[in-house]
CSV table of C-alpha atoms in Angstrom, one decimal:
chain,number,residue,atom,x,y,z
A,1,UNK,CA,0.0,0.0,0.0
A,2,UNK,CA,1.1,3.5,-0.9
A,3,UNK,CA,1.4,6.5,1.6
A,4,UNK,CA,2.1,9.7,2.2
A,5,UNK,CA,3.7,10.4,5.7
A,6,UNK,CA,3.4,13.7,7.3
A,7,UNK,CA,4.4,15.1,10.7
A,8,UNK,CA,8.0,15.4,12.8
A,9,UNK,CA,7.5,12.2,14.5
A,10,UNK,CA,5.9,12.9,17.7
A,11,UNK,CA,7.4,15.5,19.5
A,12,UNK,CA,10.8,14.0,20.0
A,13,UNK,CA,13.8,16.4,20.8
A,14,UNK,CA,12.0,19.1,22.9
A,15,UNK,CA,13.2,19.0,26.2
A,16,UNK,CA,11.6,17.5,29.3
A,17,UNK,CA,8.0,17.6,28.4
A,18,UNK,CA,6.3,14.4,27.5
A,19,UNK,CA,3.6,14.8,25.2
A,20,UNK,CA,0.8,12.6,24.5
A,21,UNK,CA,1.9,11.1,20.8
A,22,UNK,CA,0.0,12.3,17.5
A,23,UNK,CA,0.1,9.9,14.7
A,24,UNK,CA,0.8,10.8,11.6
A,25,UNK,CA,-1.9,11.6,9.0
A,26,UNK,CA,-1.9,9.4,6.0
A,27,UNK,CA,-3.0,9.6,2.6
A,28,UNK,CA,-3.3,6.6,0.6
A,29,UNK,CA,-2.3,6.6,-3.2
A,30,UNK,CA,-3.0,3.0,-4.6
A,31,UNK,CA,-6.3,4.4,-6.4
A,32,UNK,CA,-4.3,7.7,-7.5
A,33,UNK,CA,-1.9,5.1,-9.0
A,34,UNK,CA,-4.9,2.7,-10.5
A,35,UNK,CA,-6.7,5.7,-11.8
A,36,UNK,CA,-3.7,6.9,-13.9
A,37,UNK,CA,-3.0,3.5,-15.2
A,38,UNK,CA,-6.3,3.2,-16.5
A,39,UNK,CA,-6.4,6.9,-18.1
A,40,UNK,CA,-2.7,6.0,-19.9
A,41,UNK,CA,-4.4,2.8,-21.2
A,42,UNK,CA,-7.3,4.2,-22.4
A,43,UNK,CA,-5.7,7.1,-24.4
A,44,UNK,CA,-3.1,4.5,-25.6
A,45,UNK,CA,-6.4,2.5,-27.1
A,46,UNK,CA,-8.8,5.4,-28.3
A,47,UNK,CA,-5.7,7.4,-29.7
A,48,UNK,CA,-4.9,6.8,-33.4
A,49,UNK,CA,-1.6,6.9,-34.7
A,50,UNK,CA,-0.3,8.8,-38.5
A,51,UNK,CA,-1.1,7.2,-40.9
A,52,UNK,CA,2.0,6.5,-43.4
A,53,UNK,CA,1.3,8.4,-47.1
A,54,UNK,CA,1.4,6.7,-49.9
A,55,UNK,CA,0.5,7.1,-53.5
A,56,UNK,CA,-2.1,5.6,-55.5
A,57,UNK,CA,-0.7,4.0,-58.4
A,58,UNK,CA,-2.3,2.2,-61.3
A,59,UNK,CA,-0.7,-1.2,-62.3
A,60,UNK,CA,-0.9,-3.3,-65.4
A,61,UNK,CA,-2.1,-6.6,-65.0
A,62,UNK,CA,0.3,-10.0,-64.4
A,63,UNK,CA,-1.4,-11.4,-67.5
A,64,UNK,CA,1.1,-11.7,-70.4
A,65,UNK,CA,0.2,-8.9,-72.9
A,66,UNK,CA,-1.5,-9.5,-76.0
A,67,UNK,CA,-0.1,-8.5,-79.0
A,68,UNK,CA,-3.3,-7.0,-80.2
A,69,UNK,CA,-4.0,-5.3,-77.3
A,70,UNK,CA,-1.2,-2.7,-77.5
A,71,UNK,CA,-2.5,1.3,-77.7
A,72,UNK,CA,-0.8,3.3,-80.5
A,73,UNK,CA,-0.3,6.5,-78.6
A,74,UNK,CA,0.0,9.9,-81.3
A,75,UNK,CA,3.7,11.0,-80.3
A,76,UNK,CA,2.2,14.7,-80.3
A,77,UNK,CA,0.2,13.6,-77.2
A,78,UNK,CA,3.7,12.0,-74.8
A,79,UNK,CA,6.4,13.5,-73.2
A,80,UNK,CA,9.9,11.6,-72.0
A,81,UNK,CA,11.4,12.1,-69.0
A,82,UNK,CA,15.0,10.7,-68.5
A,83,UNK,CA,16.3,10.7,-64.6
A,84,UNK,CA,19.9,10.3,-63.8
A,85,UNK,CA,22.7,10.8,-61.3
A,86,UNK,CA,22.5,13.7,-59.3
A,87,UNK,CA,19.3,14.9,-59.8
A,88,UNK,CA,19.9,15.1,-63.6
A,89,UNK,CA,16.5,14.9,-66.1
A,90,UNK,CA,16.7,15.6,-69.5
A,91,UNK,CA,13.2,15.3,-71.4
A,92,UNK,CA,11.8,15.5,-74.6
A,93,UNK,CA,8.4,15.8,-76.7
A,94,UNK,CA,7.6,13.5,-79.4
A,95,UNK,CA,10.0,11.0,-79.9
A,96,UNK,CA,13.3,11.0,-79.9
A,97,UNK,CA,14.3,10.6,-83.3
A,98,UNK,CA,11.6,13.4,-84.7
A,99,UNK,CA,10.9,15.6,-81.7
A,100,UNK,CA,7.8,17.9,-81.6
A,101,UNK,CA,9.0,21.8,-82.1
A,102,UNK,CA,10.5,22.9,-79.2
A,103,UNK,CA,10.6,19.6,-77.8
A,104,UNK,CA,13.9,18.5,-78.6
A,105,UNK,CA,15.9,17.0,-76.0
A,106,UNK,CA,16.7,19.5,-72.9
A,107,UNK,CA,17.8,19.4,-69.6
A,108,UNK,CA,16.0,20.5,-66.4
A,109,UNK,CA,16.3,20.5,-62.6
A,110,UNK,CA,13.2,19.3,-60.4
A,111,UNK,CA,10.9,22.7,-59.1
A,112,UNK,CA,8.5,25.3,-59.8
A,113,UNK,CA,11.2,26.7,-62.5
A,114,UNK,CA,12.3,23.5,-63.7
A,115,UNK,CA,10.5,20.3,-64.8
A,116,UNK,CA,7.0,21.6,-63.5
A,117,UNK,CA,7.2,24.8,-65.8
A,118,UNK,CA,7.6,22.8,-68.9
A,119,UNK,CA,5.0,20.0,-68.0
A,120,UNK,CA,2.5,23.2,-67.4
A,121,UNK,CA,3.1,24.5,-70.8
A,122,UNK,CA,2.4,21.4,-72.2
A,123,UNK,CA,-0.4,20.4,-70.0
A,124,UNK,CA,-2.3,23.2,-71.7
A,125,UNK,CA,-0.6,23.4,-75.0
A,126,UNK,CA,-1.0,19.6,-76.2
A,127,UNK,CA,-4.7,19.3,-76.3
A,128,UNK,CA,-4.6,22.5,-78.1
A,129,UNK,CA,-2.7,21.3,-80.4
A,130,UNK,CA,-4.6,18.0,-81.1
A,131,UNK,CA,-7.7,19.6,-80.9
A,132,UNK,CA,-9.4,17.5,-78.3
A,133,UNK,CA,-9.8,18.6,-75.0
A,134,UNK,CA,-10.2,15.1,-73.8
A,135,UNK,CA,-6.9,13.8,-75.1
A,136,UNK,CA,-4.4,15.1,-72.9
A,137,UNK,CA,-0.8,14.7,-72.4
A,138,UNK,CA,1.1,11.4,-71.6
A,139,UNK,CA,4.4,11.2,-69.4
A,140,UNK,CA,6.5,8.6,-70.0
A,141,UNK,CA,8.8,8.6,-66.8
A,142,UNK,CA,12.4,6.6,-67.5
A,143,UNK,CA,14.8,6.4,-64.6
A,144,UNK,CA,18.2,5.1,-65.5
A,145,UNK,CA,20.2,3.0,-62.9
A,146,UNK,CA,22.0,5.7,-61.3
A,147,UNK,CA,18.8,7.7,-60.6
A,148,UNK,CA,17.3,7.4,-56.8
A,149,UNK,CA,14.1,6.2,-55.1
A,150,UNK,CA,14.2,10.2,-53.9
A,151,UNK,CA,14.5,11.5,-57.7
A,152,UNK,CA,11.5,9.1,-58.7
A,153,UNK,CA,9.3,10.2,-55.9
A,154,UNK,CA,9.8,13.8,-56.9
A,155,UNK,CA,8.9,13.6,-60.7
A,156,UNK,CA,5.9,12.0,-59.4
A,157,UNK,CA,4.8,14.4,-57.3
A,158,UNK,CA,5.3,17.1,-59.8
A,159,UNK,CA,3.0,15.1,-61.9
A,160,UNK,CA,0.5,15.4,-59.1
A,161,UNK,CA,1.3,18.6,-58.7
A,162,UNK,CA,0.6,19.7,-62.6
A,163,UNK,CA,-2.3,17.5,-62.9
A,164,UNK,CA,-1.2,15.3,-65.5
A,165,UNK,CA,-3.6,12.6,-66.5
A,166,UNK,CA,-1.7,9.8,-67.7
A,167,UNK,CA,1.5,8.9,-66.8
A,168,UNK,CA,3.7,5.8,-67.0
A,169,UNK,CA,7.2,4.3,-65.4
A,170,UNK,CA,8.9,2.3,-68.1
A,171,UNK,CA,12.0,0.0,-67.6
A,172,UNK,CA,12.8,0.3,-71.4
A,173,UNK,CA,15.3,2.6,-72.8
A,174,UNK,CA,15.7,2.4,-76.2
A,175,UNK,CA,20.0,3.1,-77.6
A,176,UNK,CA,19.2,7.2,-78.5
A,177,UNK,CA,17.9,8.0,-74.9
A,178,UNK,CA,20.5,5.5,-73.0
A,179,UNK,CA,23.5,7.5,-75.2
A,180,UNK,CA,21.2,11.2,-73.5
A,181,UNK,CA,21.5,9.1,-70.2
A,182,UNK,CA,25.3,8.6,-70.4
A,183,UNK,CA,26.0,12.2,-70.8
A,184,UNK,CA,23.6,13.1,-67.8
A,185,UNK,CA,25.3,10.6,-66.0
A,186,UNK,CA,28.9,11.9,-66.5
């Protein structure tokens, strides 16, 4: 059992004078203790804790491909995006071999003056130019194998950011964008 003593122990130490004793008043703190127990455990239940964030992300099925299902995409409509060492990305509209005016291959740095800028323009400028407002732009995102997790994470949230309807992470890198890769990643 807890307690609290108080007092100087009877009168002890003052002189010849015997004095009837006084015991000492005590305060017992086994329900204190119980009751804070039981208020830790119930804000440890009824508390919830953060959530982690994480990104929704669409992913194609395990089913082999069929060769007849593959989308021909209009290269007016998609835009590269090469990541490389060092937070390096070079991009490109169109393809690579005929780019789209003033889409030939350029370098950028992630931002609100780099990568974003760009992906704004063309956000607004592609379904202009194909003259349907529901076609809109398509990213294809490339990371090369000296790009990080960190680097990946940020072009995907500036496609988030800009609002960009499709996008896609592709593994392949055809010989003209690995050669743009190798100079990023010199």
């Amino acid at each position: 059992m807890a307690e609290l003593n108080t007092g100087d122990g009877g009168g002890k130490g003052k002189g010849g004078k015997v004095r009837s004793k006084k015991s000492n008043a005590k305060v017992d703190l086994t329900a204190m203790v119980d009751l804070a127990f039981l208020l830790i455990t119930f804000f440890m239940l009824t508390t919830s804790l953060s959530k982690p964030q994480s990104m929704d992300l669409g992913l194609p099925d395990k089913n082999e491909e069929d060769p007849k299902q593959k989308v021909k995409v209009d290269q007016r409509r998609t835009v590269t995006i090469l990541l490389g060492k060092d937070n390096k990305i070079k991009w490109f509209h169109g393809l690579l071999d005929t780019p789209e005016p003033n889409g030939a291959p350029a370098s950028a740095v992630y931002g609100k003056e780099g990568i974003r800028k760009e992906i704004l323009k063309r956000v607004v400028s592609i379904p202009q130019t194909i003259g349907d407002k529901n076609k809109g732009m398509i990213v294809i995102i490339k990371p090369s194998k000296k790009s990080t997790y960190r680097n990946l994470v940020d072009i995907l949230d500036e496609m988030a950011i800009c609002n960009v309807p499709t996008y896609a992470i592709v593994n392949d890198i055809a010989p003209g964008e690995q050669k743009l890769i190798d100079e990023m990643n010199k």
